[in-house]
Coordinates of C-alpha atoms and ligand atoms in Angstrom, one line a residue:
M11 CA -0.2 0.1 0.0
E12 CA 2.1 3.4 -0.8
S13 CA 1.4 6.1 1.5
D14 CA 0.3 9.2 1.3
M15 CA 0.1 11.1 4.1
S16 CA -1.0 14.0 3.3
R17 CA -4.5 12.1 2.9
L18 CA -4.7 11.0 7.0
E19 CA -7.5 13.4 7.2
V20 CA -9.4 13.7 3.7
T21 CA -12.7 12.5 3.5
E22 CA -14.1 10.8 -0.3
T23 CA -18.0 11.6 -0.5
F24 CA -19.9 9.4 -2.8
H25 CA -23.3 8.3 -3.5
G26 CA -23.2 10.2 0.0
V27 CA -21.3 8.2 2.1
I28 CA -18.2 9.1 3.2
F29 CA -14.5 7.3 2.6
P30 CA -11.6 7.5 4.1
G31 CA -9.3 9.5 1.4
Y32 CA -6.1 7.8 2.2
L33 CA -7.4 4.3 0.8
H34 CA -10.0 6.1 -1.5
N35 CA -10.2 8.5 -4.3
Q36 CA -13.3 10.0 -6.8
E37 CA -11.3 7.5 -9.4
S38 CA -10.8 4.5 -7.8
L39 CA -14.3 4.6 -6.5
Q40 CA -15.8 5.3 -9.9
H41 CA -13.5 2.7 -11.6
A42 CA -14.8 0.0 -9.3
V43 CA -19.4 1.0 -10.0
T44 CA -17.5 0.7 -13.6
F45 CA -14.7 -2.4 -12.7
S46 CA -15.6 -5.5 -16.3
F47 CA -16.0 -8.3 -13.6
Q48 CA -14.8 -11.9 -14.8
D49 CA -17.3 -14.6 -15.3
T50 CA -13.6 -16.1 -12.8
D51 CA -13.5 -13.4 -10.3
I52 CA -14.4 -13.8 -6.2
L53 CA -16.1 -10.8 -4.9
I54 CA -16.2 -10.9 -0.9
V55 CA -18.7 -8.4 0.3
S56 CA -18.7 -6.7 4.2
Y57 CA -19.8 -4.3 5.7
P58 CA -16.1 -3.4 7.9
K59 CA -15.6 -5.3 10.6
S60 CA -17.8 -7.7 9.5
G61 CA -14.8 -10.7 9.3
T62 CA -13.1 -9.9 5.8
T63 CA -10.0 -10.8 6.5
W64 CA -11.5 -14.5 8.1
M65 CA -13.2 -14.8 4.8
Q66 CA -10.2 -13.1 2.5
Q67 CA -7.8 -15.6 4.5
M68 CA -10.6 -18.4 4.3
V69 CA -10.6 -17.8 0.4
T70 CA -6.9 -17.7 -0.7
L71 CA -6.6 -21.5 1.6
I72 CA -9.4 -22.8 -0.3
S73 CA -8.3 -21.2 -4.2
N74 CA -4.7 -23.0 -2.5
R75 CA -6.2 -26.5 -2.0
G76 CA -5.4 -25.7 2.1
D77 CA -1.4 -24.9 1.0
P78 CA -0.5 -21.9 3.6
H79 CA 1.8 -20.4 1.3
V80 CA 0.4 -17.8 0.0
S81 CA -1.4 -16.6 2.7
Q82 CA 1.7 -16.4 4.9
T83 CA 4.0 -14.6 2.1
V84 CA 1.9 -11.9 0.5
P85 CA -0.6 -9.8 1.8
N86 CA -4.0 -9.7 2.4
W87 CA -4.9 -6.8 0.0
A88 CA -2.1 -7.5 -2.2
R89 CA -3.9 -10.5 -2.9
T90 CA -7.4 -10.6 -1.7
P91 CA -7.6 -6.3 -3.4
W92 CA -10.0 -3.7 -1.8
L93 CA -11.9 -3.0 -5.3
E94 CA -12.1 0.0 -4.2
H95 CA -8.9 1.2 -2.8
H96 CA -6.7 3.6 -5.0
Y97 CA -3.8 1.1 -5.6
S98 CA -6.3 -1.6 -7.3
A99 CA -7.0 -0.1 -10.2
D100 CA -3.4 -1.4 -11.4
L101 CA -3.3 -4.2 -9.3
L102 CA -6.6 -5.9 -10.9
Q103 CA -4.5 -6.4 -14.3
T104 CA -1.8 -7.7 -13.0
L105 CA -3.7 -10.5 -11.1
I106 CA -3.9 -13.8 -12.7
G107 CA -7.3 -15.6 -12.5
P108 CA -9.5 -16.8 -10.7
R109 CA -8.7 -12.7 -8.7
I110 CA -10.2 -12.8 -5.5
I111 CA -11.3 -9.1 -4.9
T112 CA -12.7 -8.0 -2.1
T113 CA -15.1 -4.5 -1.3
H114 CA -17.2 -2.7 0.9
L115 CA -19.2 -1.2 -1.5
F116 CA -23.0 -0.9 -1.3
H117 CA -25.3 -3.0 -3.7
H118 CA -26.3 -0.4 -5.0
M119 CA -22.9 1.3 -6.4
L120 CA -21.7 -2.2 -7.8
G121 CA -25.4 -3.9 -8.9
H122 CA -24.4 -2.5 -12.2
A123 CA -21.3 -3.5 -12.4
L124 CA -22.1 -7.0 -11.5
Q125 CA -25.1 -7.4 -13.8
G126 CA -25.0 -10.7 -16.2
S127 CA -21.6 -11.9 -14.7
K128 CA -21.4 -15.0 -13.3
T129 CA -18.8 -14.0 -10.6
K130 CA -19.6 -15.4 -7.6
V131 CA -20.4 -13.3 -4.7
I132 CA -19.6 -14.1 -1.0
Y133 CA -21.2 -12.1 1.3
V134 CA -19.8 -11.9 4.9
S135 CA -22.3 -10.6 7.6
R136 CA -21.6 -10.2 11.9
N137 CA -24.1 -9.0 14.1
P138 CA -24.4 -5.7 14.2
K139 CA -23.8 -4.8 17.9
D140 CA -20.5 -6.5 17.8
T141 CA -19.7 -4.8 14.3
V142 CA -20.3 -1.4 16.1
V143 CA -17.6 -2.4 19.2
S144 CA -15.0 -3.7 16.6
F145 CA -15.6 -1.1 14.3
Y146 CA -14.9 2.1 17.7
H147 CA -11.8 -0.1 19.1
F148 CA -10.3 0.0 15.4
H149 CA -10.9 3.7 14.8
K150 CA -8.1 4.1 17.7
L151 CA -5.7 2.6 15.6
A152 CA -6.4 3.2 12.6
N153 CA -5.0 6.7 11.9
F154 CA -7.1 7.3 8.3
L155 CA -9.8 7.5 10.8
P156 CA -11.5 10.3 12.9
D157 CA -11.0 9.6 16.6
G158 CA -14.3 7.8 16.9
G159 CA -14.5 9.9 20.4
S160 CA -17.1 8.0 23.5
F161 CA -18.8 5.2 22.1
E162 CA -21.9 6.9 22.8
E163 CA -21.4 9.5 20.2
F164 CA -19.4 6.5 17.8
L165 CA -22.3 4.4 18.5
N166 CA -25.2 7.1 17.3
Q167 CA -23.4 7.5 15.0
F168 CA -23.4 4.4 13.8
L169 CA -26.8 4.0 14.3
E170 CA -27.7 7.7 11.3
G171 CA -25.3 6.1 9.2
T172 CA -22.8 8.5 9.5
V173 CA -19.9 6.5 10.3
H174 CA -16.9 6.3 7.7
F175 CA -18.2 3.8 5.2
G176 CA -22.5 4.2 5.4
S177 CA -25.3 2.9 7.2
W178 CA -24.3 -0.6 7.7
F179 CA -28.5 -1.6 7.8
D180 CA -28.7 -0.7 4.7
H181 CA -25.4 -2.7 3.3
F182 CA -26.7 -5.6 4.5
K183 CA -31.1 -5.0 3.5
G184 CA -29.0 -3.8 0.1
W185 CA -27.1 -7.1 -0.3
T186 CA -29.5 -9.7 1.0
S187 CA -32.2 -8.7 -0.5
Q188 CA -30.4 -10.3 -3.3
L189 CA -30.2 -13.0 -1.6
G190 CA -33.9 -14.8 -4.3
A191 CA -32.3 -12.7 -7.2
M192 CA -29.0 -12.8 -7.5
T193 CA -28.0 -17.1 -7.7
N194 CA -24.4 -17.2 -7.9
L195 CA -24.8 -14.9 -4.4
L196 CA -23.2 -16.5 -0.9
H197 CA -24.2 -15.2 2.7
V198 CA -21.9 -16.8 5.7
T199 CA -21.9 -14.6 9.0
Y200 CA -19.1 -14.4 11.5
E201 CA -21.1 -16.1 13.9
E202 CA -21.1 -19.6 11.9
M203 CA -17.4 -19.7 11.2
S204 CA -16.7 -19.2 14.6
K205 CA -19.4 -21.7 15.8
D206 CA -18.1 -24.1 13.0
L207 CA -15.2 -23.1 10.7
H208 CA -14.9 -26.7 9.4
G209 CA -18.2 -26.5 8.5
A210 CA -18.0 -23.1 6.8
I211 CA -15.1 -23.6 5.2
K212 CA -16.3 -26.7 3.6
K213 CA -20.3 -24.2 2.4
V214 CA -17.4 -21.6 1.2
S215 CA -15.3 -23.8 -0.9
S216 CA -18.7 -25.9 -2.2
F217 CA -19.6 -22.7 -3.5
L218 CA -16.8 -21.9 -4.8
Q219 CA -16.8 -25.0 -6.6
C220 CA -13.6 -26.4 -5.2
P221 CA -14.1 -29.3 -2.8
L222 CA -11.5 -30.5 -0.9
V223 CA -10.8 -33.8 0.8
E224 CA -11.2 -33.8 4.2
E225 CA -6.7 -33.0 5.2
E226 CA -7.1 -30.2 2.9
V227 CA -10.7 -29.1 4.6
N228 CA -8.5 -29.4 8.3
S229 CA -5.2 -26.8 7.0
C230 CA -7.3 -24.0 5.5
V231 CA -9.2 -24.9 9.5
R232 CA -5.7 -24.5 11.3
H233 CA -4.4 -21.4 9.2
C234 CA -7.6 -19.5 10.1
N235 CA -7.9 -19.3 13.2
F236 CA -7.6 -16.6 15.4
S237 CA -4.5 -17.1 17.2
S238 CA -2.4 -18.4 13.9
M239 CA -4.5 -15.6 11.9
K240 CA -3.1 -12.8 15.1
E241 CA 0.4 -13.9 14.6
N242 CA 0.1 -13.9 10.3
N243 CA 1.6 -11.1 9.2
M244 CA 0.6 -10.7 5.8
I245 CA -3.2 -10.3 7.6
N246 CA -2.5 -8.9 10.9
Y247 CA -1.4 -5.6 9.3
T248 CA 1.6 -5.4 11.5
L249 CA 3.3 -4.3 8.5
I250 CA 1.6 -1.3 8.4
P251 CA 3.4 2.0 9.1
H252 CA 2.6 3.1 13.1
E253 CA 1.6 6.6 11.9
I254 CA -1.1 4.9 10.0
M255 CA -2.5 2.1 12.6
D256 CA -0.7 2.4 15.6
H257 CA -0.5 -0.2 17.2
S258 CA 0.3 0.4 20.2
K259 CA -3.2 1.5 20.8
G260 CA -4.9 -2.1 20.1
F261 CA -4.7 -4.7 17.4
F262 CA -6.7 -5.1 14.5
M263 CA -6.6 -9.3 15.4
R264 CA -7.9 -8.0 18.5
R265 CA -10.8 -10.6 20.2
G266 CA -12.5 -12.5 17.6
E267 CA -15.3 -13.4 19.8
V268 CA -19.1 -13.3 19.5
G269 CA -20.6 -11.6 22.2
D270 CA -18.1 -8.7 23.2
W271 CA -20.9 -5.9 22.1
R272 CA -22.1 -7.2 26.4
N273 CA -18.6 -5.8 27.1
M274 CA -19.4 -2.3 25.9
F275 CA -23.4 -1.7 25.5
T276 CA -25.7 -0.2 28.7
E277 CA -29.2 -1.6 28.8
E278 CA -30.2 1.5 27.3
M279 CA -28.0 1.3 24.3
N280 CA -29.4 -2.3 23.9
Q281 CA -33.3 -1.3 24.0
Q282 CA -32.3 2.0 22.1
F283 CA -30.2 -0.7 18.7
D284 CA -32.8 -3.4 19.3
K285 CA -35.5 -0.3 18.5
V286 CA -33.6 1.1 15.1
L287 CA -32.7 -2.4 14.2
Q288 CA -36.5 -3.6 14.1
E289 CA -37.1 -0.9 12.5
K290 CA -34.2 -0.6 9.8
L291 CA -34.9 -4.1 9.0
K292 CA -38.5 -4.3 8.8
G293 CA -39.3 -6.7 6.0
C294 CA -36.2 -7.9 6.2
S295 CA -36.3 -11.8 5.9
I296 CA -33.4 -12.5 7.7
A297 CA -33.5 -10.1 10.0
F298 CA -31.8 -11.5 13.3
V299 CA -30.2 -14.3 12.1
W300 CA -26.8 -13.2 14.9
E301 CA -28.6 -13.4 17.6
V302 CA -30.8 -16.7 17.2
E303 CA -26.5 -17.9 17.0
E304 CA -25.4 -16.4 19.4
E305 CA -27.4 -17.8 22.2
E306 CA -27.0 -21.8 20.4
I307 CA -23.6 -20.7 21.8
D308 CA -24.7 -19.1 24.9
E309 CA -25.9 -21.9 24.9
H310 CA -22.7 -24.1 25.3
H311 CA -20.9 -22.6 27.7
Ligands
PPS428 S1 -11.7 -4.8 8.4 O1 -11.2 -3.4 8.8 O2 -13.0 -4.6 7.5 O3 -10.9 -5.5 7.1 O4 -12.0 -5.8 9.8 P1 -12.6 -6.9 9.1 O5 -11.8 -7.9 8.6 O6 -13.5 -7.9 8.3 O7 -13.1 -7.5 11.2 C1 -12.1 -7.9 12.4 C2 -12.9 -8.7 12.7 O8 -12.6 -9.3 12.8 C3 -11.9 -10.2 13.4 N1 -11.2 -11.8 13.3 C4 -11.6 -13.2 13.6 N2 -12.4 -13.4 14.2 C5 -12.3 -14.7 15.1 N3 -12.0 -15.4 13.9 C6 -11.0 -15.0 13.4 N4 -10.4 -15.8 12.7 C7 -10.4 -13.4 12.8 N5 -10.0 -13.2 11.8 C8 -10.3 -11.5 11.9 C9 -10.9 -9.7 14.3 O9 -10.6 -9.8 15.3 C10 -11.9 -7.9 14.5 O10 -13.1 -8.2 15.6 P2 -12.5 -7.6 17.1 O11 -14.0 -8.2 18.0 O12 -12.2 -6.9 17.2 O13 -11.7 -9.0 17.6

């Protein structure tokens, strides 16, 4: 990733959403929404802090039949680049297919470019309560994001959809509304990866038409779990200079848990969140999927 420190404070507004100018510019965002997808491309889509890096690692390992070499020698942003980042236009031309591409963009931004392509799209979602907590902590170490202020202030901005990368609710609604319409779209939750990583790898590998033998799945599991990813410099962002990500303020691979929101939310915040969630996801068939999974997880403790 090329360093242009002068852009650390810059924000780019695109389709009404603000993006960090350190990673995005109008040209790169425009390039993303008019991108020519290839049928062999694999696109990982997520709202930030939903398990993006985890899925990047999983798909890299599946594509290499469990061999960890690439995932241990090439940084995740170089092997699974974000479509909308400024360095990607050139990089994507050099990647040999099947290309693994990542995006945080909304469906209403990318739908047109994806129309008619056979690109396999994997949408990763996470309980928004855990997402906002993870995002809040990330604002402390990422110098290309503004100061998050108090958790209460940040939570309000998240609920209003005024944080960088836009409204979680619109992102989730937009992509999941395509589940019936797009046959090449798979929804995977952070919680299911956490509960059954082996099962999630098999689900993703079969969607990618890359069936693996048991030994290969086991190798993917070994290199995809939290502790091995936390140690892997190609994923944990310790290669990034501390002026950009200050690891004295926290780790990118922070806790990796389901239900950490309980350590940050007051009862009042929880009620407020549930109210907004219900309102905003009205009519959305898979609205409370993570809470169910979370209760199941709690039962095991
Ligand atoms: S980003 O910046 O959008 O790419 O962030 P993203 O990768 O989506 O989210 C980071 C959170 O995912 C956690 N993570 C994992 N949890 C469990 N197991 C594995 N293997 C794993 N890999 C990443 C990471 O710790 C962040 O969550 P929090 O809750 O902050 O720990």
